[in-house]
Structures are given as structure tokens and as C-alpha cells.
Amino acid sequence: MLRAAELNGYTVIGILAGWAGLLEGRFKELRYSDFENAIGSGGTMLTTSRTNPLKKEHGLETIEANMKKAGIDALIAVGGDDTLGVASKLAELGVRVVGVPKTIDNDLAGTDYSFGFFTAVDEAAKLIESLATTGRSHERVMVVEVMGRDAGWIASFAGMAAGANMIIVPEFETSLDSVVELVKSRAASGKNSSVIVVAEGVSFGYKSDIEKDEFGHALVAKAAGENNASFLARYIEQKTGVETRATVLGHSIRGTTPNSYDRIMTTLLGFRAVEALHSGNSGVMVAVHGTSVVEVPLTEGSKKKFLDEKTWNVAKSFFA
Ligand code: F6P
């Protein structure tokens, strides 16, 4: 906003409820005063939705028409692979658009990290540590489920940061036997408490018919009844005899106060997104490469990035 005003006195229009807002023409002119105390706020003041314009009849054309009607010349699309996938289709049609990677899941190609991820990891690690403390006091196994529909980035980073005894992610198979073995061997050496972190996206085969969103993703965080934490906790207790408790951190790690890294990175990404548009670029995504902010093709942002083997091997080396 600040950079847009500085560069050319642009008017900045906020689009409410994501793609739904562009389809329905729900806009709000933004002023600098709207952002005065925003740097420490989680979530989005513009609200969001899981609406997919590609699933609506003439969705992209409606967006173009609504942009024209509201005098919007260019779009900055902030979101994960679904949002950026739609943005890249609009770019193909000739709409001026720049993407900004945002998802706590960090499962977005083309960027090292997406903003929101490290804040979610900090929050999850803090909560896992307090669960570990109560687990040690009561000599229990604590099973903690964290978000990560397709990727184990949050589970592995938060698990490592909190010193979890075992982490289970969707990308690399972990047998239930190995979980039981770990808990038993710790109990045999007098450690009756263990912490197991599991990503919500891991499939243990007990789930079926999960409702899907408009992008075709299973709404695992919505599914009622059994979840990975409760399933594992029951299994571990049955097989080891060690008292076990299950906790699903779920949405509680999304929307918390952003940490300094996310505040600064978001600011740098925002400046670069405006500069990209100002210099005439379109169809690009601003991205984090190491400590720099760069531009990459927007199509990169519609691809998935999974936990890599090297990081996983480091995480695994702490399992004990
Ligand atoms: O944005 C991805 C994600 O954080 C997933 O990890 C999780 O499954 C999903 O959002 C939850 O979505 P909703 O808020 O729609 O329940």
C-alpha cells in the first residue's frame, strides 16, 4: 500500500473474500490508515474463501468484466497453489497479475518459504512443548496432530523445534509398528512419556468419503469423528499399555500474531509485488530465495512443493 502510493499514487482496492469477491464485485478502497496497526495482526482483514472461479460458468470472464467495471488495472493475488493457479490462468488471458505466496502449509513451489509458515511453526512448537511437559508429568504418550493437508512441512519443522520423539508426514511412510516399537523401547528404558507429531494429511486408511472443496482438496480439517491423533493414540495405548492422549492443534495455529520473520518477509514481498507491476511485469510471482526476494514465473506457484528427503533425514535422526 505504502509502496503503491509512493511510486505512482496508485489507488489500492482490497478484494473481499478472495475470488468470490472478484466474481461478485465486492471491493473496498484501502487507505494507509487501514494498515496502521495491521503489522501485528494475523488472518486477513479482507476475509477469504475457497471459491474456485474455474468451477463457475464464465468465471474468468466475469472477473475480467468486474475488474474493468471497477477500474482495476492490475491484480496482486495472495495465496497458495489454488489461488495462484487461478491467477496464472488470468495472466494467460492477458490480465496484469502478480502473485504472492501465502500458505501456512509451505507446500508451494517456486519459493523457499511462504509467509505464515514460520508463525504457524512457532505456535505449534510452543503448544507441542507444553503438551510434552504435561505428558512427562503424567507419564503419558502425547499424540499431536498439526495441519498439513498434503505436506509435512509444519509437522517436521514444529516437531524438530519442539524435540518430538517421532514425526509422521504424508511424504514418507512410517509404519505403525515402528511407532509402537519407539514407545515400547522408551518405556523399557524408564521413559514412559513420548511425543508423537503427526500431520493431518497422513493416511492411515480409516478415512473414506471426505468432503472436498471446489479445488478438489479433501477437507481433512473439517472431517468429523476420528482423526489421526485419536486413531494413533488409541492404537498406541492398545499395543503398548502406556496411557496416551490425543490433541489436534488444527486451526489454532493459523491466524496467530505473526512472528518477526513473517512480518518482514511479507513487507518485502509486498514492496516487490508492487514494483513488479509498476515496472510492467505480469504473470510472475514474488518469491523468497534464501534471504532475497525474487520474481519467478507465476506458473511455479500453482505447483506443489513437498518435504524433501534431506530435511526428512535430518528430522528422522532425532527420533528416539
Ligand atoms: O490452507 C491449507 C490448510 O491450512 C490445510 O493445512 C488445512 O487442511 C486447511 O487449510 C483447512 O482449511 P479450512 O480452514 O477450510 O478448514
XYZ file of C-alpha atoms and ligand atoms in Angstrom:
336
model
C 0.000 0.000 0.000
C 2.755 2.416 1.064
C 4.939 1.486 -1.921
C 1.976 1.765 -4.316
C 1.226 5.280 -3.082
C 4.916 6.276 -3.164
C 5.551 5.001 -6.689
C 2.703 6.454 -8.628
C -0.096 7.448 -6.320
C -1.933 4.267 -7.226
C -5.325 3.635 -5.688
C -5.332 0.312 -3.854
C -8.571 -1.673 -3.885
C -8.980 -4.579 -1.490
C -10.940 -7.542 -2.817
C -13.131 -9.134 -0.166
C -13.438 -12.921 0.242
C -10.810 -13.874 -2.349
C -12.008 -14.997 -5.779
C -15.625 -14.853 -4.536
C -15.183 -11.085 -4.137
C -13.950 -10.696 -7.702
C -16.847 -12.762 -9.029
C -19.375 -10.765 -7.020
C -17.728 -7.329 -7.268
C -17.097 -6.999 -3.521
C -14.379 -4.335 -3.274
C -13.154 -1.877 -0.659
C -10.824 1.043 -1.277
C -7.889 0.819 1.115
C -6.129 3.743 2.761
C -2.855 3.854 4.625
C -4.743 4.307 7.892
C -6.304 0.843 7.371
C -2.816 -0.637 7.828
C -1.573 1.472 10.717
C -1.880 -1.294 13.311
C -2.018 -4.233 10.931
C 1.568 -5.465 11.091
C 0.920 -7.449 14.267
C -2.398 -8.933 13.160
C -2.917 -12.481 11.990
C -5.501 -13.580 9.423
C -6.661 -11.213 6.714
C -8.686 -8.014 7.112
C -10.063 -8.646 3.608
C -11.519 -12.063 4.512
C -11.070 -15.100 2.296
C -12.919 -18.048 0.726
C -12.332 -21.336 -1.049
C -14.274 -20.263 -4.159
C -12.822 -21.555 -7.439
C -13.726 -19.344 -10.448
C -12.703 -22.158 -12.802
C -15.698 -24.114 -11.463
C -18.141 -21.269 -12.254
C -19.649 -20.721 -15.664
C -17.669 -17.903 -17.388
C -15.823 -17.381 -14.078
C -12.673 -15.824 -15.538
C -14.632 -13.609 -17.947
C -16.800 -12.383 -15.053
C -13.650 -11.479 -13.122
C -12.247 -9.541 -16.084
C -15.559 -7.708 -16.545
C -15.822 -6.839 -12.833
C -12.241 -5.556 -12.805
C -12.960 -3.353 -15.782
C -16.179 -2.034 -14.236
C -14.366 -1.116 -11.005
C -11.431 0.454 -12.881
C -8.954 -2.149 -11.608
C -5.931 -2.303 -13.933
C -3.905 -4.989 -12.228
C -4.225 -7.678 -9.622
C -1.996 -8.817 -6.760
C -3.130 -12.342 -5.844
C -2.052 -13.536 -2.406
C -2.486 -17.219 -1.621
C -1.500 -20.831 -2.082
C -1.360 -23.048 -5.150
C -5.133 -22.828 -5.743
C -5.218 -19.019 -5.675
C -2.075 -18.725 -7.768
C -3.305 -21.372 -10.227
C -6.353 -19.206 -10.970
C -4.136 -16.094 -11.108
C -1.932 -17.749 -13.686
C -4.977 -18.593 -15.861
C -5.980 -14.902 -15.689
C -2.446 -13.905 -16.717
C -2.769 -16.203 -19.753
C -5.900 -14.270 -20.721
C -3.932 -11.022 -20.607
C -4.893 -9.745 -17.142
C -1.968 -7.987 -15.433
C -1.316 -10.068 -12.358
C 1.443 -10.689 -9.826
C 1.275 -13.490 -7.251
C 2.426 -13.526 -3.629
C 2.939 -16.941 -1.959
C 0.960 -17.383 1.261
C 0.105 -20.619 2.992
C 0.953 -21.962 6.429
C 1.448 -25.364 4.781
C 4.577 -24.112 2.904
C 3.739 -26.553 0.112
C 4.168 -24.050 -2.707
C 6.805 -24.488 -5.426
C 8.979 -21.605 -6.657
C 9.634 -20.135 -3.205
C 11.717 -21.367 -0.279
C 9.052 -20.334 2.209
C 5.527 -18.967 2.045
C 4.599 -16.366 4.635
C 2.586 -17.579 7.586
C 4.548 -20.818 7.719
C 7.127 -19.871 10.348
C 4.497 -18.224 12.552
C 2.448 -21.436 12.436
C 5.581 -23.476 13.208
C 6.429 -21.234 16.194
C 2.916 -21.556 17.578
C 2.754 -25.317 17.013
C 6.200 -25.848 18.586
C 5.170 -23.852 21.667
C 1.986 -25.911 22.072
C 3.797 -29.222 21.448
C 6.301 -28.295 24.167
C 3.581 -27.671 26.713
C 1.927 -30.949 25.759
C 5.322 -32.642 26.239
C 5.570 -31.110 29.721
C 2.186 -32.378 30.837
C 2.996 -35.719 29.172
C 6.168 -36.049 31.271
C 4.299 -35.096 34.457
C 1.682 -37.787 33.882
C 3.996 -40.304 32.166
C 1.844 -40.369 29.058
C 2.351 -40.576 25.337
C 1.088 -37.348 23.751
C -0.008 -37.564 20.128
C -0.279 -34.139 18.476
C -1.877 -33.585 15.077
C -0.989 -30.457 13.098
C -2.244 -29.018 9.819
C -0.640 -30.041 6.548
C -3.168 -31.469 4.124
C -0.627 -32.676 1.575
C 2.774 -31.900 3.017
C 4.644 -32.484 6.256
C 6.430 -29.133 6.477
C 4.633 -27.943 9.626
C 4.817 -31.361 11.296
C 8.536 -31.796 10.623
C 9.658 -28.230 11.454
C 7.471 -27.867 14.565
C 8.277 -31.427 15.634
C 12.017 -30.819 15.312
C 11.792 -27.441 17.027
C 9.897 -28.943 19.971
C 12.081 -32.065 20.239
C 9.352 -34.569 19.331
C 10.323 -38.228 19.667
C 8.733 -39.130 16.353
C 7.158 -37.232 13.435
C 4.812 -38.720 10.845
C 4.347 -36.954 7.492
C 2.423 -37.732 4.285
C 5.514 -37.784 2.040
C 7.444 -40.614 3.730
C 5.793 -43.752 5.039
C 6.065 -44.590 8.729
C 4.748 -47.954 9.845
C 2.500 -48.202 12.882
C 4.849 -50.948 14.106
C 7.761 -48.510 14.216
C 5.696 -46.071 16.316
C 4.812 -48.841 18.763
C 8.457 -50.003 18.854
C 9.662 -46.500 19.703
C 7.158 -46.061 22.538
C 7.989 -49.534 23.906
C 11.751 -49.022 23.784
C 11.434 -45.655 25.524
C 9.216 -47.266 28.192
C 11.751 -50.098 28.584
C 14.431 -47.507 29.398
C 12.185 -45.882 32.005
C 10.763 -43.096 29.801
C 7.039 -43.535 29.842
C 6.377 -40.231 28.165
C 6.816 -39.671 24.438
C 5.635 -37.032 21.991
C 4.495 -38.084 18.530
C 3.661 -35.369 15.979
C 1.506 -36.342 13.014
C 0.379 -34.299 10.004
C -3.362 -34.264 9.297
C -2.664 -35.353 5.694
C -1.163 -38.731 6.629
C -3.442 -41.550 5.561
C -3.834 -44.482 7.930
C -6.590 -45.897 5.767
C -9.503 -45.373 8.177
C -10.905 -42.297 6.417
C -13.261 -42.516 3.482
C -15.679 -40.191 1.697
C -14.137 -36.967 2.955
C -15.942 -33.874 1.629
C -13.926 -31.935 -0.951
C -13.626 -28.174 -1.592
C -14.096 -26.512 -5.008
C -10.442 -27.114 -5.814
C -10.910 -30.858 -5.222
C -8.973 -30.946 -1.927
C -10.207 -33.188 0.862
C -11.418 -31.080 3.793
C -9.415 -33.102 6.305
C -9.537 -30.334 8.903
C -13.356 -30.434 8.736
C -13.888 -34.202 8.858
C -15.866 -35.096 11.953
C -15.160 -38.072 14.165
C -11.891 -39.974 14.002
C -8.721 -38.014 13.252
C -5.081 -39.031 13.006
C -4.379 -38.071 16.619
C -7.268 -40.076 18.092
C -6.615 -43.031 15.782
C -2.916 -43.196 16.704
C -3.476 -42.582 20.410
C -5.891 -45.491 20.672
C -3.587 -47.740 18.665
C -0.501 -46.866 20.753
C -2.288 -47.348 24.065
C -3.719 -50.700 22.969
C -0.360 -52.017 21.716
C 1.929 -50.635 24.433
C -0.220 -50.277 27.536
C 1.187 -46.740 28.062
C -1.523 -44.191 28.795
C -1.917 -41.954 25.736
C -3.685 -38.676 24.945
C -4.576 -37.079 21.612
C -4.598 -33.361 20.717
C -5.497 -31.777 17.372
C -3.947 -28.302 17.095
C -5.957 -27.701 13.920
C -6.953 -24.101 13.220
C -5.417 -22.805 16.470
C -2.003 -22.380 14.792
C -3.451 -20.384 11.876
C -4.234 -16.717 12.494
C -1.983 -16.136 15.467
C 0.182 -12.992 15.844
C 2.802 -13.122 13.064
C 6.430 -13.547 14.097
C 9.148 -11.073 13.040
C 10.284 -13.161 10.069
C 6.780 -13.232 8.598
C 6.240 -9.507 9.278
C 9.452 -8.533 7.492
C 9.185 -11.074 4.685
C 5.585 -10.059 3.965
C 6.625 -6.403 3.807
C 9.497 -7.194 1.414
C 7.215 -9.365 -0.751
C 4.537 -6.662 -0.814
C 7.005 -3.979 -1.916
C 8.402 -6.252 -4.625
C 4.926 -7.194 -5.901
C 4.033 -3.521 -6.401
C 7.420 -2.807 -8.009
C 6.928 -5.758 -10.397
C 3.590 -4.352 -11.589
C 4.962 -0.807 -11.730
C 7.810 -1.926 -13.979
C 5.327 -3.572 -16.348
C 5.830 -7.202 -15.284
C 2.922 -9.613 -15.163
C 2.475 -13.371 -14.865
C 5.146 -13.516 -12.168
C 5.195 -14.498 -8.519
C 7.419 -12.759 -5.989
C 9.284 -15.401 -4.035
C 11.783 -15.993 -1.253
C 15.092 -17.440 -2.426
C 17.459 -17.635 0.525
C 17.412 -14.158 2.014
C 16.382 -12.449 -1.230
C 13.033 -11.640 -2.764
C 12.971 -12.515 -6.469
C 10.457 -12.878 -9.300
C 9.645 -16.318 -10.727
C 7.017 -17.385 -13.284
C 3.542 -17.400 -11.749
C 3.012 -20.949 -13.012
C 5.567 -22.076 -10.389
C 3.137 -21.040 -7.674
C 0.469 -23.414 -8.894
C 2.778 -26.401 -8.352
C 3.202 -28.266 -5.062
C 6.394 -28.480 -3.027
C 6.766 -31.483 -0.770
C 9.065 -32.108 2.161
C 12.460 -33.063 0.711
C 14.397 -36.175 1.633
C 17.389 -34.270 3.027
C 15.263 -32.368 5.576
C 13.341 -35.531 6.399
C 16.575 -37.440 7.091
C 17.668 -34.712 9.496
C 14.281 -34.827 11.267
C 14.444 -38.624 11.474
C 17.885 -38.613 13.040
C 16.305 -37.172 16.222
C 13.704 -39.940 16.564
C 14.475 -41.676 19.857
O -4.510 -23.821 3.734
C -4.301 -25.178 3.896
C -4.790 -25.600 5.201
O -4.125 -24.885 6.175
C -4.642 -27.111 5.403
O -3.495 -27.483 6.102
C -5.903 -27.461 6.130
O -6.302 -28.781 5.861
C -6.882 -26.489 5.552
O -6.176 -25.320 5.312
C -8.045 -26.188 6.454
O -8.958 -25.444 5.763
P -10.297 -24.841 6.338
O -9.888 -23.582 7.043
O -11.120 -24.579 5.141
O -10.850 -25.842 7.282
